[in-house]
XYZ file of C-alpha atoms in Angstrom:
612
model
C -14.647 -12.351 -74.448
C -13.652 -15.930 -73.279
C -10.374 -17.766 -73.377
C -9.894 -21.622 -73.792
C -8.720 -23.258 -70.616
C -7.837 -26.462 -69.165
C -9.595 -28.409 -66.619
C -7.429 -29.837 -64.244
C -4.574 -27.964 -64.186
C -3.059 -25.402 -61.776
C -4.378 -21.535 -62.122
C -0.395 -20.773 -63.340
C -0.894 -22.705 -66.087
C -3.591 -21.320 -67.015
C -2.281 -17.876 -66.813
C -4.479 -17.247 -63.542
C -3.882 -13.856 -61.790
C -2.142 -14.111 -58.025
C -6.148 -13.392 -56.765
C -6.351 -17.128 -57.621
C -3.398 -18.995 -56.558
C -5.007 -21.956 -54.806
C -8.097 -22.631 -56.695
C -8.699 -24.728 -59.710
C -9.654 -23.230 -62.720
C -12.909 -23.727 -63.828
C -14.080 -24.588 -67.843
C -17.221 -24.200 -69.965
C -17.322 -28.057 -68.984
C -17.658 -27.145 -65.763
C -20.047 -24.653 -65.844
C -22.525 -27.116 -67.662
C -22.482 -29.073 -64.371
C -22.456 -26.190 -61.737
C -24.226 -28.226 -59.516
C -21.545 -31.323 -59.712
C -18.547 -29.023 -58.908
C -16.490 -29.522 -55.959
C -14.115 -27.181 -54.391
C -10.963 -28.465 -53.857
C -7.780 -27.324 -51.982
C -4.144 -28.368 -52.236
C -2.467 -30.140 -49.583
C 0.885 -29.629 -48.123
C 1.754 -32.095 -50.410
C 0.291 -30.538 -53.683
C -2.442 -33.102 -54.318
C -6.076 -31.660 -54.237
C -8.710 -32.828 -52.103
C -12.351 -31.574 -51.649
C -13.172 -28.994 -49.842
C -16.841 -27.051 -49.267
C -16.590 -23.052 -49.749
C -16.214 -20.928 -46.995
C -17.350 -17.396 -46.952
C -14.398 -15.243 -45.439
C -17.281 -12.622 -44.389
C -17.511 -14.859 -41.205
C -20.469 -16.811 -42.065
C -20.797 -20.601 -41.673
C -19.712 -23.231 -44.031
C -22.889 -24.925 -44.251
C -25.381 -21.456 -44.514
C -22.947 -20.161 -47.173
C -23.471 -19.361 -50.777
C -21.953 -17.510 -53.295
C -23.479 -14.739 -54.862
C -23.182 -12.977 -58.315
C -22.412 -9.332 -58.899
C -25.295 -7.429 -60.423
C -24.148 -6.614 -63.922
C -22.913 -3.738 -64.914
C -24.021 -0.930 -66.831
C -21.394 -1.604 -69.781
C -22.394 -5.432 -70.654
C -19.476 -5.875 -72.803
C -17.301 -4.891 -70.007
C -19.106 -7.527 -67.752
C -19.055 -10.251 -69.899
C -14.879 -9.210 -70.691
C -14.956 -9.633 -66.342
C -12.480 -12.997 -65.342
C -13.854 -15.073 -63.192
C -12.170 -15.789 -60.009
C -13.177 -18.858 -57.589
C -13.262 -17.823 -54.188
C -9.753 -18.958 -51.075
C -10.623 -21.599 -49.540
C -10.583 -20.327 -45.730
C -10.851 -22.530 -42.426
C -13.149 -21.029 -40.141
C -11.370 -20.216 -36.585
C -13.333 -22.330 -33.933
C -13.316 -19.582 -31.376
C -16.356 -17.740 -30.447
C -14.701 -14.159 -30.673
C -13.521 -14.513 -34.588
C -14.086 -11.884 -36.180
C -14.061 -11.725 -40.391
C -11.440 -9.345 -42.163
C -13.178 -6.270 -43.231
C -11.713 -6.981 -47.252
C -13.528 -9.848 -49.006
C -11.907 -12.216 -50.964
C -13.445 -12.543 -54.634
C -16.488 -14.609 -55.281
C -17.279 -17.746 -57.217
C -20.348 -17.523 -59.553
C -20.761 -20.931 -61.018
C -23.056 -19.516 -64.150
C -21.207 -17.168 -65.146
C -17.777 -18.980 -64.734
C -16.109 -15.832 -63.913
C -14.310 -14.577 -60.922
C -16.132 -11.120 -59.814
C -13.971 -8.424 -57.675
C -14.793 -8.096 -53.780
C -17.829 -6.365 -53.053
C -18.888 -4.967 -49.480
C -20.423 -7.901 -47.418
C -23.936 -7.543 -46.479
C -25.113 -8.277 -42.768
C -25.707 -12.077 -42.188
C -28.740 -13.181 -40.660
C -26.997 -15.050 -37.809
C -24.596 -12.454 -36.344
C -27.176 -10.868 -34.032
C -28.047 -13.778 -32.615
C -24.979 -14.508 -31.894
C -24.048 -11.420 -29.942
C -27.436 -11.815 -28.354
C -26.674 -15.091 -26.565
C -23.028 -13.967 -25.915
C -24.814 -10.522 -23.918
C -26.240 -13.249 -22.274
C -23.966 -15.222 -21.189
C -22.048 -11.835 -20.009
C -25.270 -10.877 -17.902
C -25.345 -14.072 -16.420
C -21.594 -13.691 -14.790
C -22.346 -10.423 -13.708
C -25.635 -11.362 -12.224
C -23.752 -14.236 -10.329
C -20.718 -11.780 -9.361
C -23.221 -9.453 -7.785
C -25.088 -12.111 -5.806
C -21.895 -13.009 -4.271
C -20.970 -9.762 -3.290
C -24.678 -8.782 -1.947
C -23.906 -12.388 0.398
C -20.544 -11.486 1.424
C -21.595 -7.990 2.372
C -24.298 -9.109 4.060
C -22.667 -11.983 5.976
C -19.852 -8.768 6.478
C -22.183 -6.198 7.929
C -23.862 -8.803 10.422
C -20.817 -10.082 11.316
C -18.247 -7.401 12.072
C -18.038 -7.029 16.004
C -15.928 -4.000 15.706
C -16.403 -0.099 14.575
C -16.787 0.070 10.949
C -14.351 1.318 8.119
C -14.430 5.061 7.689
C -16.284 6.517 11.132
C -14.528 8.962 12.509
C -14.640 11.637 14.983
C -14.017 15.467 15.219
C -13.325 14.520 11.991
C -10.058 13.390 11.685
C -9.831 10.941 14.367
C -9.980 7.656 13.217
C -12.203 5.124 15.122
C -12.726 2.502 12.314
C -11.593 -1.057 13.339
C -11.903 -0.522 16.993
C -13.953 -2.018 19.727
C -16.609 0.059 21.746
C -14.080 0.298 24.743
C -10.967 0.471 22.796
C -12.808 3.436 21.011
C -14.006 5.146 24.723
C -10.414 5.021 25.628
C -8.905 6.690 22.816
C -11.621 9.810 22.616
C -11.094 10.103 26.367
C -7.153 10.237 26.680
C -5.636 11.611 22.807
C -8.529 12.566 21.223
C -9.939 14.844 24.269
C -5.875 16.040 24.892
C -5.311 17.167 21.231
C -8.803 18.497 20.372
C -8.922 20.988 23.632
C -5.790 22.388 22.166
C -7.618 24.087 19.495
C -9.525 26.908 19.692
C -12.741 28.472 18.322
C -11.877 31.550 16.019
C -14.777 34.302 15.784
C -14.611 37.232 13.394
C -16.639 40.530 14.084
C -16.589 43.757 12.309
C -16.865 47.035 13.889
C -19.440 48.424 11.198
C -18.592 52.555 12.587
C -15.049 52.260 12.307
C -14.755 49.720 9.342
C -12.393 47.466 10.981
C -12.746 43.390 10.894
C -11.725 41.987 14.323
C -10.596 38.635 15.275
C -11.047 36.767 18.304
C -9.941 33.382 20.296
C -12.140 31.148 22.646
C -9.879 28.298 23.582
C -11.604 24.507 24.380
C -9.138 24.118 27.202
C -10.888 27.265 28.761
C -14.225 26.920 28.370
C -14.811 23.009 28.123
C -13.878 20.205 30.932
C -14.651 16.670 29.438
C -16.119 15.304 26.965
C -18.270 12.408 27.016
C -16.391 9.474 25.983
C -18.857 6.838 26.486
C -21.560 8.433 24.363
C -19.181 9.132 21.892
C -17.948 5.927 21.381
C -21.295 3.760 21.583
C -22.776 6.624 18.496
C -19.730 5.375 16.401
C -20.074 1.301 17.278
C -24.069 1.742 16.255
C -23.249 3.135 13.260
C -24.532 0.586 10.404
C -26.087 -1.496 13.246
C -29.744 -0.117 13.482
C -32.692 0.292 11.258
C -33.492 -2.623 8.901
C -31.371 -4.263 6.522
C -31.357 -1.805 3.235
C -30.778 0.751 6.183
C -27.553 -1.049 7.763
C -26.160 -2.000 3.944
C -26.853 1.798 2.887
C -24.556 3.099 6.100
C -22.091 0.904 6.308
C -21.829 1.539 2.846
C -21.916 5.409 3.130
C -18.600 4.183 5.494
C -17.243 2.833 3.476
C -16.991 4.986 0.730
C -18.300 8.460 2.052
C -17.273 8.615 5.462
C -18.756 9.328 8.491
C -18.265 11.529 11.330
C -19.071 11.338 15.284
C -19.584 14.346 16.624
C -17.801 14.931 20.475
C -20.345 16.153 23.666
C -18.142 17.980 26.135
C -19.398 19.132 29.178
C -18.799 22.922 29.839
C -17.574 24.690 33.003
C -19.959 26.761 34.330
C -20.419 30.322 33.051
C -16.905 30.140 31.050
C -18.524 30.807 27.397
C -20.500 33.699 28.822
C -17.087 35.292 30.027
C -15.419 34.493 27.087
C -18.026 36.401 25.157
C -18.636 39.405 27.212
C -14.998 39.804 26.897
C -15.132 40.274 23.197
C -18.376 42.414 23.872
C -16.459 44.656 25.494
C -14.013 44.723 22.455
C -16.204 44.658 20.211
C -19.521 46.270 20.815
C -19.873 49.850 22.538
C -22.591 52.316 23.016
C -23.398 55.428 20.728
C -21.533 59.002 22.136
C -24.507 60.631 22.107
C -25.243 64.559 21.384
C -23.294 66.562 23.759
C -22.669 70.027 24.063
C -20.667 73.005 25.886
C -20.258 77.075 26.254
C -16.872 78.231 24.684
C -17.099 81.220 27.013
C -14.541 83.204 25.727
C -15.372 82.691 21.909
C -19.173 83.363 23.655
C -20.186 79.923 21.274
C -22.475 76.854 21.950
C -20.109 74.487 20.763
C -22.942 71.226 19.779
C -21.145 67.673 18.806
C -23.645 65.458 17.250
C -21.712 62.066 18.599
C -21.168 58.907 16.921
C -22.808 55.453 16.347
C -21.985 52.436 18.619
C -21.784 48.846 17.728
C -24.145 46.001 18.657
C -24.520 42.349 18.275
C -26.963 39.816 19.879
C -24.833 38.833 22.819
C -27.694 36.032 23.769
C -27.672 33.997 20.189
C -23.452 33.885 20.222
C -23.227 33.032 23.589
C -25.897 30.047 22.367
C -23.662 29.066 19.395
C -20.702 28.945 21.313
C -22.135 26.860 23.775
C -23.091 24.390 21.206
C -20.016 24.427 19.079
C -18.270 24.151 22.130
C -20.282 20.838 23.707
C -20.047 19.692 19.804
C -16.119 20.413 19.371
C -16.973 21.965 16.743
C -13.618 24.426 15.047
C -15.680 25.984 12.392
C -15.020 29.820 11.768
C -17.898 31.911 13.590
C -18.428 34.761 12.527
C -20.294 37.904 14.838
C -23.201 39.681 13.111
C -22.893 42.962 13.804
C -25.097 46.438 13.832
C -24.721 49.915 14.134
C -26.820 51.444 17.177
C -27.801 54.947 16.266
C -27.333 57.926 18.745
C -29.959 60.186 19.422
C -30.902 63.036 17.120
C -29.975 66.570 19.047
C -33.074 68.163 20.168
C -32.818 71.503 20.075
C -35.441 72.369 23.166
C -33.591 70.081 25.429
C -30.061 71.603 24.428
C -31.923 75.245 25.096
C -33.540 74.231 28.611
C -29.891 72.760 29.691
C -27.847 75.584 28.221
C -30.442 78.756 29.500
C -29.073 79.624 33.054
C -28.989 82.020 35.517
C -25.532 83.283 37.122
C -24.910 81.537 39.946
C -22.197 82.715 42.499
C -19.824 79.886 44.219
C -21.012 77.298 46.979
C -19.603 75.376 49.103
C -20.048 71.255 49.398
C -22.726 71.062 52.289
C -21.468 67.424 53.182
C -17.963 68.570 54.837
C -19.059 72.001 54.752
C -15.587 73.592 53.583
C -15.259 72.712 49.799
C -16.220 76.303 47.844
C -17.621 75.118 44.314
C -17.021 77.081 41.184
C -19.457 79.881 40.437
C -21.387 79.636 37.228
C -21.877 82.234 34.466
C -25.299 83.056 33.433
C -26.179 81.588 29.431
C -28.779 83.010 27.054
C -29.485 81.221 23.973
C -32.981 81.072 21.764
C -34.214 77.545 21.343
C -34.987 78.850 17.564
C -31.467 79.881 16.747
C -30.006 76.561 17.891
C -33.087 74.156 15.463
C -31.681 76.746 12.626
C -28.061 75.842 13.032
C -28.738 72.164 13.613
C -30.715 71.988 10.743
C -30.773 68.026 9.605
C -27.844 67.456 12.086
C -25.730 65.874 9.423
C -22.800 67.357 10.371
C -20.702 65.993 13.100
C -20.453 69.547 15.014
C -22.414 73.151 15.774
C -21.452 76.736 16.791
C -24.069 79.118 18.166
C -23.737 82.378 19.537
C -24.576 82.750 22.820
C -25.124 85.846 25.415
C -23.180 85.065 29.161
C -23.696 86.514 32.743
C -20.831 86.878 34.684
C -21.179 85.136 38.704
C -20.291 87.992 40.849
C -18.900 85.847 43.516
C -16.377 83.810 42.187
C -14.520 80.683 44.154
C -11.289 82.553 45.105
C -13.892 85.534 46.915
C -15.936 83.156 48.697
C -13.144 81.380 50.459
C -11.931 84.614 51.833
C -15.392 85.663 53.217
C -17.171 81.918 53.866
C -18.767 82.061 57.102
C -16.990 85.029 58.520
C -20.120 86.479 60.248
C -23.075 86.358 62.564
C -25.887 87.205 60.415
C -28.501 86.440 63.589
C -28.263 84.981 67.022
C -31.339 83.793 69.499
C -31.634 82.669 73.440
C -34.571 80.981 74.863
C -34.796 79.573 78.094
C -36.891 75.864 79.231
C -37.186 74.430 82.297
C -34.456 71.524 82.586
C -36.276 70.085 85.239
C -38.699 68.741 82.727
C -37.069 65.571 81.420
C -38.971 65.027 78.415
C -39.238 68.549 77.081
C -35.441 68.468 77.611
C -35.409 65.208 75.862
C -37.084 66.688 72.799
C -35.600 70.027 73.074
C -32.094 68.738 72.441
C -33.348 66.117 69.722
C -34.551 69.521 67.856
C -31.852 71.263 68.304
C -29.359 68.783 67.225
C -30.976 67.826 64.217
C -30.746 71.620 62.962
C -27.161 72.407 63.832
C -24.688 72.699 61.333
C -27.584 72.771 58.659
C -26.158 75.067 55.289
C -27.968 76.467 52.403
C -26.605 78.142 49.489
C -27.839 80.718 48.188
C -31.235 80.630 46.687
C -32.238 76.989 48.547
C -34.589 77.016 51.315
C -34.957 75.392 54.889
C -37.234 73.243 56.041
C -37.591 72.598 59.824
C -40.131 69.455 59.056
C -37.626 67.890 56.786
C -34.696 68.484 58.910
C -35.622 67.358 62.219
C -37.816 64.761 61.006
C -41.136 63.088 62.269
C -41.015 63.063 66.032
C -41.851 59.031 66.760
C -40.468 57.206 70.355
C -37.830 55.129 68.268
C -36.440 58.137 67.767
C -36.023 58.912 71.444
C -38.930 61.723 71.628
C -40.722 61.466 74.624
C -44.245 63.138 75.924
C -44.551 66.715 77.343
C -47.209 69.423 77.273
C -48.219 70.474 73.611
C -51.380 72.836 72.472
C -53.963 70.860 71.153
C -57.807 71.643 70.565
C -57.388 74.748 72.913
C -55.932 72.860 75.738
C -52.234 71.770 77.177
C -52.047 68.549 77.069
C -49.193 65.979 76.968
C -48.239 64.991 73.896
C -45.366 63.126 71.911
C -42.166 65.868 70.975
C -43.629 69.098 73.212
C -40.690 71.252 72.967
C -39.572 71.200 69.589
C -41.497 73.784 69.037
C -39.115 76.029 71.534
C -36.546 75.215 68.941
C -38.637 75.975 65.880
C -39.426 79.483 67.172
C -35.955 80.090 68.458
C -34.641 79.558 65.138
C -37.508 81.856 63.806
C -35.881 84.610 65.750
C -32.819 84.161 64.780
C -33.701 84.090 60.832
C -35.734 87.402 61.355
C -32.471 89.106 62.850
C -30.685 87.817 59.976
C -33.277 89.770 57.391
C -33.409 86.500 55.584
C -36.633 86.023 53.725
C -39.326 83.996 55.733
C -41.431 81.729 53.320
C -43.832 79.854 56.346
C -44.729 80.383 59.885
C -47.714 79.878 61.945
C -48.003 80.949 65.466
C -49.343 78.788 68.615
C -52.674 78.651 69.682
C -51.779 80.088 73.077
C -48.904 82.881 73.299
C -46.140 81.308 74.615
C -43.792 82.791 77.195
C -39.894 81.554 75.616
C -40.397 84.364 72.872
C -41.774 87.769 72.309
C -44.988 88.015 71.005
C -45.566 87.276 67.541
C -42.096 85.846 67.414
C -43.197 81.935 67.648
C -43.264 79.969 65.248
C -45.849 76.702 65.537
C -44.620 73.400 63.859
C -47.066 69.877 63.479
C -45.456 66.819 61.703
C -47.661 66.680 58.186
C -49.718 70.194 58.742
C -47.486 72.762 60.182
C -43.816 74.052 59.286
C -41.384 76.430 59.402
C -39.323 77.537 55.971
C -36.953 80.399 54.677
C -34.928 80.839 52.024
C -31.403 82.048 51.941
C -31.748 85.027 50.143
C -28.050 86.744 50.383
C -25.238 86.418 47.471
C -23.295 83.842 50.256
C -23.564 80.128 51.926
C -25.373 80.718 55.611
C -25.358 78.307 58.335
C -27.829 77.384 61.278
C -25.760 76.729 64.216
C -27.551 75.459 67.908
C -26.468 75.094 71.140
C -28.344 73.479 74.217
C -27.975 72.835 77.893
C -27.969 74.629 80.837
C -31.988 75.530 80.466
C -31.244 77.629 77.348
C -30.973 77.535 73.851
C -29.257 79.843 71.713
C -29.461 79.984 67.313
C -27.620 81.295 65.003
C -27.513 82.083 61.474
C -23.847 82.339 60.325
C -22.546 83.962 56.220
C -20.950 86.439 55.154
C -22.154 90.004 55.785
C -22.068 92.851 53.016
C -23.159 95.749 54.778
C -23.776 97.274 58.009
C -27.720 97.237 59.433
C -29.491 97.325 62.878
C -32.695 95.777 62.913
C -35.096 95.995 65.449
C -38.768 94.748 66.160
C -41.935 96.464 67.865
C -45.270 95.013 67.634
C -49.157 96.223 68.320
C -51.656 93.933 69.938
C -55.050 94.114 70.414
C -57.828 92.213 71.737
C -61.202 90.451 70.305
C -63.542 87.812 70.122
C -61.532 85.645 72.949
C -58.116 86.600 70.940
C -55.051 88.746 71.071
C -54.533 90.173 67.945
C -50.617 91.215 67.315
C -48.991 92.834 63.944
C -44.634 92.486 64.210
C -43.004 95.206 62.425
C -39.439 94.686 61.439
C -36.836 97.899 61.253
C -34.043 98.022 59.288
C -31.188 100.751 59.356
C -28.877 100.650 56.751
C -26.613 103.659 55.391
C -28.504 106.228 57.660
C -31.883 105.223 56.568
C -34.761 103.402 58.142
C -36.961 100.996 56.681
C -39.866 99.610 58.904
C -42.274 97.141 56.987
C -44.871 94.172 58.603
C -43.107 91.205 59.200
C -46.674 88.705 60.485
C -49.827 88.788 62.341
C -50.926 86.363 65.200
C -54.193 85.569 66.735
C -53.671 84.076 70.143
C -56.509 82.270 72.286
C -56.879 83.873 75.701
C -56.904 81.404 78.277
């Protein structure tokens, strides 16, 4: 439906909604001519002058054309549609205008009719435009980084000093700081307040389940540090390697940080005493099985012991030497280890625990202290590997059978070395200097000699080989047949003596050998021969007490005893029978004893002398 208006006239007077206020109204005259139309404005003034549309979507005067609405569906309601001409707008002149999202209403100069806003459709021209202002904003930042790649390069060749953010033990500061101001500091404050701290170690004692803490001070274990090393690492720092390797660490300075690490010299062997200290804190060897008689519950009592604690002594004694040269605080902590003890062995507990009773002693060095007697044990090897069983239990009881010692400490102090068991004279020529010589060398090396009961005497390993730096000297020996002088003639006086003497103790006579010739210092068949490495004389103490061989020499005579502790009362007495054959004298000792009103007589040796 269309209305009759003016041409010429403002939009009031033509009834024109506000949408238009500015505009002229356009006629059915002046749609004939669509191509002759001018937009005009009004002036401050109110005249109206020409004016070329604008599109308020942004767009350019000059590439800008109005557009008509696609009809609508209802035709009758489009052609009813008013047509509007589109505000006059003055484009801003800066580059970063941007359109209003809202559109003003569009002029369609066919239709006459003003058509309501409709979304704007993308322009042609607006990418380019961003496109050249991206450029323009890559071209600053291009130039901005060029400057800054020069003045950090012109910055890292420069700079004569230590470079922002080194530092060392890692919180002294050294940035900004020549070489030698830098040597100064570490070597006064920085050395001063960094040997005031202390390495902390933590260990755990794995058996017990206790975590242990420990101290190694710098001051103790470190004496110096190297100043001058320290202090030429930090000024190199960003000044070697090529260029992208200076800019990358001075950089890393900068903004990461870097740290110098201290070298202190160490005073010798303190870090190995520091740790052995807490080794013997710390670590400690497995209680291994152990075991005892209960003898009046009549019980092997068997404890299984307990683990120990180990740890490598070697590698922390290494780590604390470097941490230490390093200054390096960090928290160390000691790997640790049980150390198993060793399972109980039921054979070995048997062959310790399985003894005979032994009556008291006495020390044999000062020949005065009585020792304990000791109760015979019986235990079977089987019964203890049935109790033990996996040995998981800490402890053991197995019944044992005990034999009383007879002679107990208190008796044998009453009785020790009361008696004369035995006593011997012979008689040497004193005129003869060096069978005196060797005579007296013999005899003191046996005096004062004690066996307990059960041990056994060895003349050999008593008196010893018979050499010249032991003062023996030559005198007439038996040798091949023949007298002849020889090195220690004599000792065998003392030998024989002491032979005697043992027989008149009754003590039990393990070796003897007689001479080759009968000699004339002792009965016949009561020598006894001695050679260093062939021939020697032995006996065993075989009474319940301590004896003692006691010599004395001089004069031309010599006179052994045995001295213990006698139990009953005997006579003894010797007889012998000799005959002759072959070039020998045959001889048979017989030994009678008289004890309690009876006799005994049994064959004590035979001897086979060479007649001369």
């Amino acid at each position: 439906m269309k209305e009759n208006k003016k041409s010429g006239i403002t939009p009031a007077d033509n009834g024109a909604e506000e949408k238009t206020k500015g505009f002229p109204v356009v006629t059915e005259e002046d749609q004939a001519n669509a191509a002759a139309f001018e937009m005009k404005k009004k002036t401050t003034d109110g005249s109206w002058v020409a004016a070329a549309p604008v599109a308020v979507s942004g767009d350019s005067a000059e590439q800008a054309e109005p557009k008509t609405r696609e009809p609508l569906e209802d035709t009758e309601q489009a052609e009813d549609s008013a047509a509007a001409e589109p505000e006059t707008v003055v484009e801003p002149e800066t580059e970063d205008f941007e359109p209003e999202e809202k559109q003003a209403p569009k002029y369609n100069p066919q239709e006459a009719t003003v058509l309501e806003a409709e979304e704007p459709e993308e322009e042609e021209d607006q990418p380019v435009r961003k496109h050249s202002r991206g450029k323009r904003i890559a071209a600053v930042i291009a130039g901005v980084a060029v400057v800054a790649v020069v003045a950090m390069s012109v910055y890292v060749y420069t700079y004569s000093k230590i470079f922002p953010g080194v530092k060392i033990a890692d919180e002294y500061k050294l940035s900004g700081m020549t070489q030698s101001e830098a040597q100064a500091y570490i070597a006064g404050e920085v050395q001063n307040s960094v040997f005031d701290n202390s390495i902390i170690l933590t260990g755990k004692d794995v058996v017990r389940d206790e975590e242990k803490t420990y101290e190694i001070k710098l001051a103790d274990v470190a004496q110096s540090v190297d100043s001058e090393a320290s202090a030429e690492q930090a000024y190199r720092m960003g000044r070697e390697g090529g260029y992208f390797q200076r800019m990358s660490t001075v950089l890393g300075c900068i903004f990461g940080g870097r740290n110098i690490s201290m070298n202190a010299a160490l005073k010798d062997g303190a870090v190995e005493q520091e740790v052995a200290e807490i080794a013997a804190d710390l670590a400690y060897d497995p209680i291994q099985v152990s075991w005892e008689v209960d003898k009046e519950t009549k019980q092997l009592n068997i404890d299984t012991g307990t683990q120990g604690v180990g740890f490598d002594t070697e590698q922390v004694t290494a780590d604390m030497t470097a941490q230490a040269q390093n200054v390096n605080l960090e928290e160390y902590t000691i790997e640790t280890y049980a150390v198993d003890q060793e399972k109980p062995d039921a054979a070995a507990i048997a062959e310790d625990v399985n003894t005979e009773p032994k009556n008291a002693t006495v020390d044999k060095e000062d020949g005065k202290t009585v020792i304990e007697a000791v109760d015979g044990v019986k235990v079977e090897e089987q019964a203890i590997a049935s109790a033990l069983g996996d040995a998981s239990e800490q402890s053991y009881q197995v019944p044992v059978e005990l034999t009383e010692a007879t002679i107990r400490k208190a008796d044998l102090e009453k009785v020790l070395f009361r008696d004369t068991l035995g006593t011997a004279t012979t008689y040497y020529n004193g005129g003869l200097a060096g069978r005196t010589t060797n005579v007296r060398l013999a005899a003191n090396s046996i005096d004062e000699t004690i066996l307990n009961p059960g041990e056994e005497f060895s003349y050999n390993n008593v008196v010893g080989e018979r050499t010249y730096d032991r003062g023996y000297r030559s005198a007439t020996i038996f040798s091949n047949g023949q007298e002849v002088d020889g090195l220690g003639g004599g000792v065998c006086q003392v030998s024989s003596t002491t032979y005697m003497a043992v027989l008149r103790a009754d003590l039990n006579v393990t070796e003897r050998s007689c001479h080759q010739f009968q000699v004339s210092y002792t009965p016949v068949s009561q020598d006894a021969a001695v050679y260093w490495g062939s021939k020697d004389f032995r006996f065993v103490n075989n009474t319940d007490y301590p004896v003692k061989v006691v010599s004395s020499v001089g004069g031309g005579s010599l006179t052994v005893s045995i001295i213990g502790t006698k139990t009953e009362d005997k006579e003894i007495s010797f007889s012998s029978k000799t005959y002759y054959s072959g070039g020998y004298k045959h001889a048979t000792l017989y030994k009678t004893v008289t004890k309690n009103g009876e006799t005994t007589t049994t064959k004590e040796n035979t001897s086979s002398y060479l007649l001369k």
